[in-house]
GROMACS .gro file of C-alpha atoms in nm:
model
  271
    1UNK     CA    1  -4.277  -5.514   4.326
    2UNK     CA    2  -3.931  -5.421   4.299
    3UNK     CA    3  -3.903  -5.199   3.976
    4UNK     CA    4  -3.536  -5.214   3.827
    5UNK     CA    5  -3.419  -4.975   3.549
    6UNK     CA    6  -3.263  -5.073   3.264
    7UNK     CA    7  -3.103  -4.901   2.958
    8UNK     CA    8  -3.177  -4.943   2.602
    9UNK     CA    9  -2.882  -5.047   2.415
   10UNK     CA   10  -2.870  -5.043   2.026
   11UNK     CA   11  -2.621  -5.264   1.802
   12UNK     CA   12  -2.432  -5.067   1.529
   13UNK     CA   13  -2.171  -5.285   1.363
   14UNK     CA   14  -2.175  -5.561   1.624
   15UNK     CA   15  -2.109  -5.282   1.899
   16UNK     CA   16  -2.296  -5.201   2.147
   17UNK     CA   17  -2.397  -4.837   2.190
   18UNK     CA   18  -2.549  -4.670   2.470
   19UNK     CA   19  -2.783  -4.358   2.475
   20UNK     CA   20  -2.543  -4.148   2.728
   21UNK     CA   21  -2.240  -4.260   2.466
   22UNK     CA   22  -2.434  -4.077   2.190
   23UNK     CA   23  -2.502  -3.771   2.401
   24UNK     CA   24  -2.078  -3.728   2.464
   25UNK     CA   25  -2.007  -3.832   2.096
   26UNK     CA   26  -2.256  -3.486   1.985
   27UNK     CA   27  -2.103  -3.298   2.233
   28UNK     CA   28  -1.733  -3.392   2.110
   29UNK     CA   29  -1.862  -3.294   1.756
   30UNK     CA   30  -1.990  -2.991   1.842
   31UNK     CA   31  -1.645  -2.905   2.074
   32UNK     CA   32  -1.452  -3.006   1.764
   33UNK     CA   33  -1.683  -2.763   1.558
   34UNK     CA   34  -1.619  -2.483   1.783
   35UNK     CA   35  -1.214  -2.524   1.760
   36UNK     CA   36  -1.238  -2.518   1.466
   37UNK     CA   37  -1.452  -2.233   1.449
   38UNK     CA   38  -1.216  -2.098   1.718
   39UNK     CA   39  -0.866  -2.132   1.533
   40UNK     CA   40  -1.039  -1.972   1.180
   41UNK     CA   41  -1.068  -1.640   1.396
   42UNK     CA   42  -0.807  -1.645   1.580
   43UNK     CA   43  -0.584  -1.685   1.229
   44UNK     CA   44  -0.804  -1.383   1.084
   45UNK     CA   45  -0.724  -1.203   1.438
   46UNK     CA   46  -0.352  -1.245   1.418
   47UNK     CA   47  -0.124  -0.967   1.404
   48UNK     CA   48   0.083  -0.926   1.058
   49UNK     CA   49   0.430  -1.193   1.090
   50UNK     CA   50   0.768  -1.117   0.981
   51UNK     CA   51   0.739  -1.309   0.693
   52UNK     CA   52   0.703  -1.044   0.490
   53UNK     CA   53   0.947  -0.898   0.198
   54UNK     CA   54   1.023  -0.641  -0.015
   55UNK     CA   55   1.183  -0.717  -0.367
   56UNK     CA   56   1.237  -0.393  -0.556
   57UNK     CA   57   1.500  -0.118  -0.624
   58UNK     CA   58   1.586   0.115  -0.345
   59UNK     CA   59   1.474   0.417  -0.547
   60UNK     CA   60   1.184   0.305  -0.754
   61UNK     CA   61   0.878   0.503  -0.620
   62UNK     CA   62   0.645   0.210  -0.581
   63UNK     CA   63   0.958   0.067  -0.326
   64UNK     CA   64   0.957   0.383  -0.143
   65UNK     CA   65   0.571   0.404  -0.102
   66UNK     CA   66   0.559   0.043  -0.028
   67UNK     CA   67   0.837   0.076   0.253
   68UNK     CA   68   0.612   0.409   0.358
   69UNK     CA   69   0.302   0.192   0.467
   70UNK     CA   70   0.460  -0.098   0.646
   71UNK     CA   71   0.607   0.137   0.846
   72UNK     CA   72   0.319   0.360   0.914
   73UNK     CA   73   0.121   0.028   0.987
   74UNK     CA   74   0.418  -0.077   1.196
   75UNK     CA   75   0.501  -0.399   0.999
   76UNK     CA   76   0.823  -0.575   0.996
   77UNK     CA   77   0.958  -0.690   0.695
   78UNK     CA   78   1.270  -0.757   0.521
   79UNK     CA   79   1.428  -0.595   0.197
   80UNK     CA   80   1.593  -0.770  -0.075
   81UNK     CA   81   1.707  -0.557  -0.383
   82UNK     CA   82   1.589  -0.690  -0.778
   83UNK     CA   83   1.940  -0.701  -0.975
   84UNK     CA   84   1.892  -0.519  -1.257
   85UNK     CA   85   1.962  -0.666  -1.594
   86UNK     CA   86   2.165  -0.524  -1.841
   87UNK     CA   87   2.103  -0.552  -2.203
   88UNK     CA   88   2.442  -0.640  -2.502
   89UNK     CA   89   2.564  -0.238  -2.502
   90UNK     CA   90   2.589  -0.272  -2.112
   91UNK     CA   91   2.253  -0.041  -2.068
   92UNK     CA   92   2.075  -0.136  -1.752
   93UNK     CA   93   1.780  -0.337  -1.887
   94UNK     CA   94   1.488  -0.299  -1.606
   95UNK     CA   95   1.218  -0.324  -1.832
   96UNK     CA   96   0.982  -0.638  -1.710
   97UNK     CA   97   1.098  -0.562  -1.362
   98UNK     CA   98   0.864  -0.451  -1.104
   99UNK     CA   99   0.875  -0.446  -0.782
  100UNK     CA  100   0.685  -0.675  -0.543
  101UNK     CA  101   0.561  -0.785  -0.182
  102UNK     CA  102   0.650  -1.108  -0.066
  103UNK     CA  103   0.376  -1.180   0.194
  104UNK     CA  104   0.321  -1.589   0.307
  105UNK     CA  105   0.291  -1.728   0.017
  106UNK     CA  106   0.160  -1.436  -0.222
  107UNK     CA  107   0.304  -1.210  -0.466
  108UNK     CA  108   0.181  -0.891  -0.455
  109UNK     CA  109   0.231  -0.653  -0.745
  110UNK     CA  110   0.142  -0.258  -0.874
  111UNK     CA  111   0.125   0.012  -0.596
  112UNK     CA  112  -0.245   0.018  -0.526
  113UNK     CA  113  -0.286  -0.380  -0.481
  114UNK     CA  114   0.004  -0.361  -0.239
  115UNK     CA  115  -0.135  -0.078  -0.085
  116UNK     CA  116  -0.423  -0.262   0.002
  117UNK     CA  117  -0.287  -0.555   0.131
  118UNK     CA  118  -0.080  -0.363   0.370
  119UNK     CA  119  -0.339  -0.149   0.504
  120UNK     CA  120  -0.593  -0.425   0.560
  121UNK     CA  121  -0.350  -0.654   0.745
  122UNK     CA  122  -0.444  -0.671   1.102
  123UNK     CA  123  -0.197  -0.504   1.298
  124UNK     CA  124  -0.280  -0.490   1.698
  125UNK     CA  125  -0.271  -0.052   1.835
  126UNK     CA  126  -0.211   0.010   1.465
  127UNK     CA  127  -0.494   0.268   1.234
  128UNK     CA  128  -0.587   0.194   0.879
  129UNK     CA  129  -0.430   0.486   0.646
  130UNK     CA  130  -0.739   0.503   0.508
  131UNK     CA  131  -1.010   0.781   0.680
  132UNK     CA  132  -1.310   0.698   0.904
  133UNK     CA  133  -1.463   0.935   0.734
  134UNK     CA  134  -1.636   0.853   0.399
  135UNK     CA  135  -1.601   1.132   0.232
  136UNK     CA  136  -1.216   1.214   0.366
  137UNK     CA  137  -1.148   0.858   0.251
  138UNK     CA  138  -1.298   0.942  -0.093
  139UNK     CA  139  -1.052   1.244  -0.133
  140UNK     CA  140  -0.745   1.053   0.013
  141UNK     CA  141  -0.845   0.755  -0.252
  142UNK     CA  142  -0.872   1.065  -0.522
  143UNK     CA  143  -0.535   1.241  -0.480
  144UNK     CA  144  -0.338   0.903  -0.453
  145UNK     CA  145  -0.500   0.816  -0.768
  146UNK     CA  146  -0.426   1.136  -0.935
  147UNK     CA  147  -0.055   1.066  -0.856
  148UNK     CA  148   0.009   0.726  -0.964
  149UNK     CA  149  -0.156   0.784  -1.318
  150UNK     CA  150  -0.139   1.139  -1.341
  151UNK     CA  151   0.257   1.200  -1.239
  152UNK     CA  152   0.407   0.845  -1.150
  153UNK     CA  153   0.443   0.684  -1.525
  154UNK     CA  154   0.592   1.014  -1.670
  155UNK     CA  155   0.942   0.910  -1.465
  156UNK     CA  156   0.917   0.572  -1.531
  157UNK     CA  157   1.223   0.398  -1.689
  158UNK     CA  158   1.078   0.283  -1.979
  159UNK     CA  159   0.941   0.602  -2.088
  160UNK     CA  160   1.275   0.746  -2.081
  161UNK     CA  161   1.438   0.451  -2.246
  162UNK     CA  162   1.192   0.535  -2.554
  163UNK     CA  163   1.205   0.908  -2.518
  164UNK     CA  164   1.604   0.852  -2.549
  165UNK     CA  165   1.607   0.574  -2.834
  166UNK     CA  166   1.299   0.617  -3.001
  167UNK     CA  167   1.250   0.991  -3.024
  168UNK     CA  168   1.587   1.077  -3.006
  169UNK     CA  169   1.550   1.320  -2.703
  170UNK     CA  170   1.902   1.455  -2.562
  171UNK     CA  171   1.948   1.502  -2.148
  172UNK     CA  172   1.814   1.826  -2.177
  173UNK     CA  173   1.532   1.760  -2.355
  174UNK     CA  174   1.431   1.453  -2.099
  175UNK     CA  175   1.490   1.695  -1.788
  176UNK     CA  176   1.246   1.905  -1.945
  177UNK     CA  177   0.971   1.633  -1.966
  178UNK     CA  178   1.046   1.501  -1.649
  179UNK     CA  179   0.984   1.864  -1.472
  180UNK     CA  180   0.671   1.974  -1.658
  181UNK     CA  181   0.477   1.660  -1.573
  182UNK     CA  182   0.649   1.703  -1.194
  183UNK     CA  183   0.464   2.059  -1.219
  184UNK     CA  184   0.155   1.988  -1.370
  185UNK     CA  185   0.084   1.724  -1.158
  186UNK     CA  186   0.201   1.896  -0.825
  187UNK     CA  187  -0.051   2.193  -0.976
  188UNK     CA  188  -0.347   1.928  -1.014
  189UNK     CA  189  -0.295   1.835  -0.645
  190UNK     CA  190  -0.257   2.165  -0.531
  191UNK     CA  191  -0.625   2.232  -0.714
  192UNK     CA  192  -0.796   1.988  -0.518
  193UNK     CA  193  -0.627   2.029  -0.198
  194UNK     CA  194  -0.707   2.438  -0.164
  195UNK     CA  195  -1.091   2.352  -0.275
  196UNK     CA  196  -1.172   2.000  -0.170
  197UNK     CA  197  -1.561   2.075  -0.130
  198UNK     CA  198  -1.553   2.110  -0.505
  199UNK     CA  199  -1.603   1.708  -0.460
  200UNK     CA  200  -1.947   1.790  -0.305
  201UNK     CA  201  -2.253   1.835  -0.494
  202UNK     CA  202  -2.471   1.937  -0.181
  203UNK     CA  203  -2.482   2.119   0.158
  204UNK     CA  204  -2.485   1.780   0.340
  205UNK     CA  205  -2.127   1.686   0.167
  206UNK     CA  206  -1.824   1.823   0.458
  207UNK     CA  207  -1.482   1.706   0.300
  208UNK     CA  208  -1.220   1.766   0.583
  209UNK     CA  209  -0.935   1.996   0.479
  210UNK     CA  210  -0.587   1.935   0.481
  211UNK     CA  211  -0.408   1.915   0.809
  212UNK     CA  212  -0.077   1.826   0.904
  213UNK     CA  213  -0.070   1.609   0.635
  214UNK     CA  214  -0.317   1.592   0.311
  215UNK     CA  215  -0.595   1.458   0.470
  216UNK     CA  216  -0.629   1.582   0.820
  217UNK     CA  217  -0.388   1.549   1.073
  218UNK     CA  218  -0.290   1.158   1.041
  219UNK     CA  219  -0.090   0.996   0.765
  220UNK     CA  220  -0.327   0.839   0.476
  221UNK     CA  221  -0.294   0.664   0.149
  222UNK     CA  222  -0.281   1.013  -0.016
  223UNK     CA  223   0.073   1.054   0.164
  224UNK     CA  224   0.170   0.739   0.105
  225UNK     CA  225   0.124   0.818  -0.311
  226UNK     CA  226   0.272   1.158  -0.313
  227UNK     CA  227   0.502   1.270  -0.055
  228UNK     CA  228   0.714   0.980  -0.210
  229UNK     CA  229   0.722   1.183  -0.560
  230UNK     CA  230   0.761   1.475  -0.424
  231UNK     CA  231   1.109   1.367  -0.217
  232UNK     CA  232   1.165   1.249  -0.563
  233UNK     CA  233   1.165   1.616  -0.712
  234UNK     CA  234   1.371   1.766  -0.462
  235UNK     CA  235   1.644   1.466  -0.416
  236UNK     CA  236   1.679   1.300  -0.794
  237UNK     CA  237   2.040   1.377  -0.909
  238UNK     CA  238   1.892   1.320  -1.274
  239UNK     CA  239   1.676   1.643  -1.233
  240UNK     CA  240   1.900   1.915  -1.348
  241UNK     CA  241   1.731   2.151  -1.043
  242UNK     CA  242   1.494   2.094  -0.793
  243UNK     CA  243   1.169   2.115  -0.842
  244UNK     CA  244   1.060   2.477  -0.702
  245UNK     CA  245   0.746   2.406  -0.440
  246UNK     CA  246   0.683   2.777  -0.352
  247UNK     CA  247   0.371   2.774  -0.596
  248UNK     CA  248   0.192   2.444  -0.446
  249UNK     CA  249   0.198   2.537  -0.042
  250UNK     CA  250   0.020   2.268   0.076
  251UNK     CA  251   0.201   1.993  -0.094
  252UNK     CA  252   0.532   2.177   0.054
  253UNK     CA  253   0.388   2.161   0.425
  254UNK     CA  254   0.250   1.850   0.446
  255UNK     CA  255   0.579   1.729   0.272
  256UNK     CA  256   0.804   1.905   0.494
  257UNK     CA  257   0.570   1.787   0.769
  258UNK     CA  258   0.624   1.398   0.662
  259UNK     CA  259   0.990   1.437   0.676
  260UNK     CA  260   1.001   1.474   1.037
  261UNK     CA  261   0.807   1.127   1.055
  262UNK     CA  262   1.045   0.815   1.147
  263UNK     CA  263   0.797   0.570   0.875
  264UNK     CA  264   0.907   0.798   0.588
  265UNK     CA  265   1.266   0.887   0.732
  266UNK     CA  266   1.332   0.496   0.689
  267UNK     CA  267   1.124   0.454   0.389
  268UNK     CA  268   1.305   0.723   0.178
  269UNK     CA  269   1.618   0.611  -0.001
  270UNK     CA  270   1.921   0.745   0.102
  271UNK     CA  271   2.124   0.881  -0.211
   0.00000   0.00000   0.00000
């Protein structure tokens, strides 16, 4: 007997389906799947794009950190400067105003949320500023933290706008507050950075020392937080003198030591 093979067909919605028809349709699902799958980690793969800007004031520290990282991270971006408001007596009225990353689609605002963001952008051939090392990372987290709450707000604008209308304080008398919280911050810093085991409760606890710069011998998020205020106490035409750095050594090496970088040659404002 002749045997003859024949396929089973089944009817969905008057059409005619057969069994090697379902096998492609599963396979085009799962091939869809898998783009898709495909494009998600590609996107989270994808270098940093220009779309990136910076609205602030040239001089503000939390610009000048801000331009700092996305050049250490090697991040292009563009730079568009706030306008300052000015109040009925023709006083420059920046209160309200903060600076800000512009990054596809977000605003990013305060220092440490921006710092983030930039550092955990994926930039191809590009380190994080943040240590391998967990307990170096701790320390670089620590002194950048001890310099925006500990140093940054004394200098801000509004606290001199009160000190000046509120308290009455002359020129002299602000120039005064600004240095002593300058050198009793830059003293803090200098604390930690000549002891940093002091972090360690234990043996088994190795912070690495300073290096080139305050956190071994690569750029970190401490540098990014303080060499910024330090320029800041040697440049500031407001400060009636420089801030004298003899007493804090290590702040004044690594320092001098960032100036000869290109990222904070082009990050710090040119007065």
């Amino acid at each position: 007997l002749k045997y003859k093979k024949t396929l089973k067909t089944t009817s969905t919605h008057n059409q005619v389906v057969q069994p090697g028809s379902r096998v492609l349709t599963t396979m085009s699902l799962l091939l869809g799947q898998l783009n898709v799958i495909g494009r998600h980690f590609s996107a989270m793969a994808a270098p940093a794009v220009a779309s990136t800007i910076l609205h602030g004031f040239p001089t503000s520290s939390t610009s000048v950190l801000t331009r700092f990282a996305l050049h250490l991270r090697g991040i292009e971006f563009e730079e568009q400067t706030m306008e300052v408001k000015t109040r009925s007596d023709g006083m420059p009225d920046a209160v309200g105003q903060k600076p800000y990353l512009e990054a596809e689609g977000r605003r990013i605002e305060q220092p440490g949320a921006i710092f983030n963001y930039i550092n955990e952008l994926h930039v191809p051939g590009q380190k994080s500023l943040l240590p391998d090392d967990l307990s170096a990372r701790a320390m670089s987290r620590k002194l950048a933290t001890m310099a925006s709450t500990e140093i940054a707000p004394f200098g801000y604008y509004r606290v001199d706008r009160f000190l000046i209308e509120e308290l009455k304080v002359d020129k002299n008398g602000l120039d005064k507050w600004k240095t002593h919280w300058l050198e009793h911050g830059f003293s803090e810093l200098e604390k930690v950075l000549s002891d940093p085991q002091a972090m360690c409760l234990d043996n088994a606890c190795i912070v690495p020392k300073h290096g080139t710069y305050l956190v071994g011998d690569s750029p970190t998020m401490a540098d990014v937080f303080i060499q910024p205020l330090v320029h800041w106490s040697q440049t500031n035409p407001d400060l009636a003198q420089r801030v004298d750095l003899s007493p804090f050594p290590i702040l004044k090496k690594t320092y001098e030591n960032c100036l000869q970088l290109p990222a904070f040659q082009k990050a710090i404002p040119k007065l």
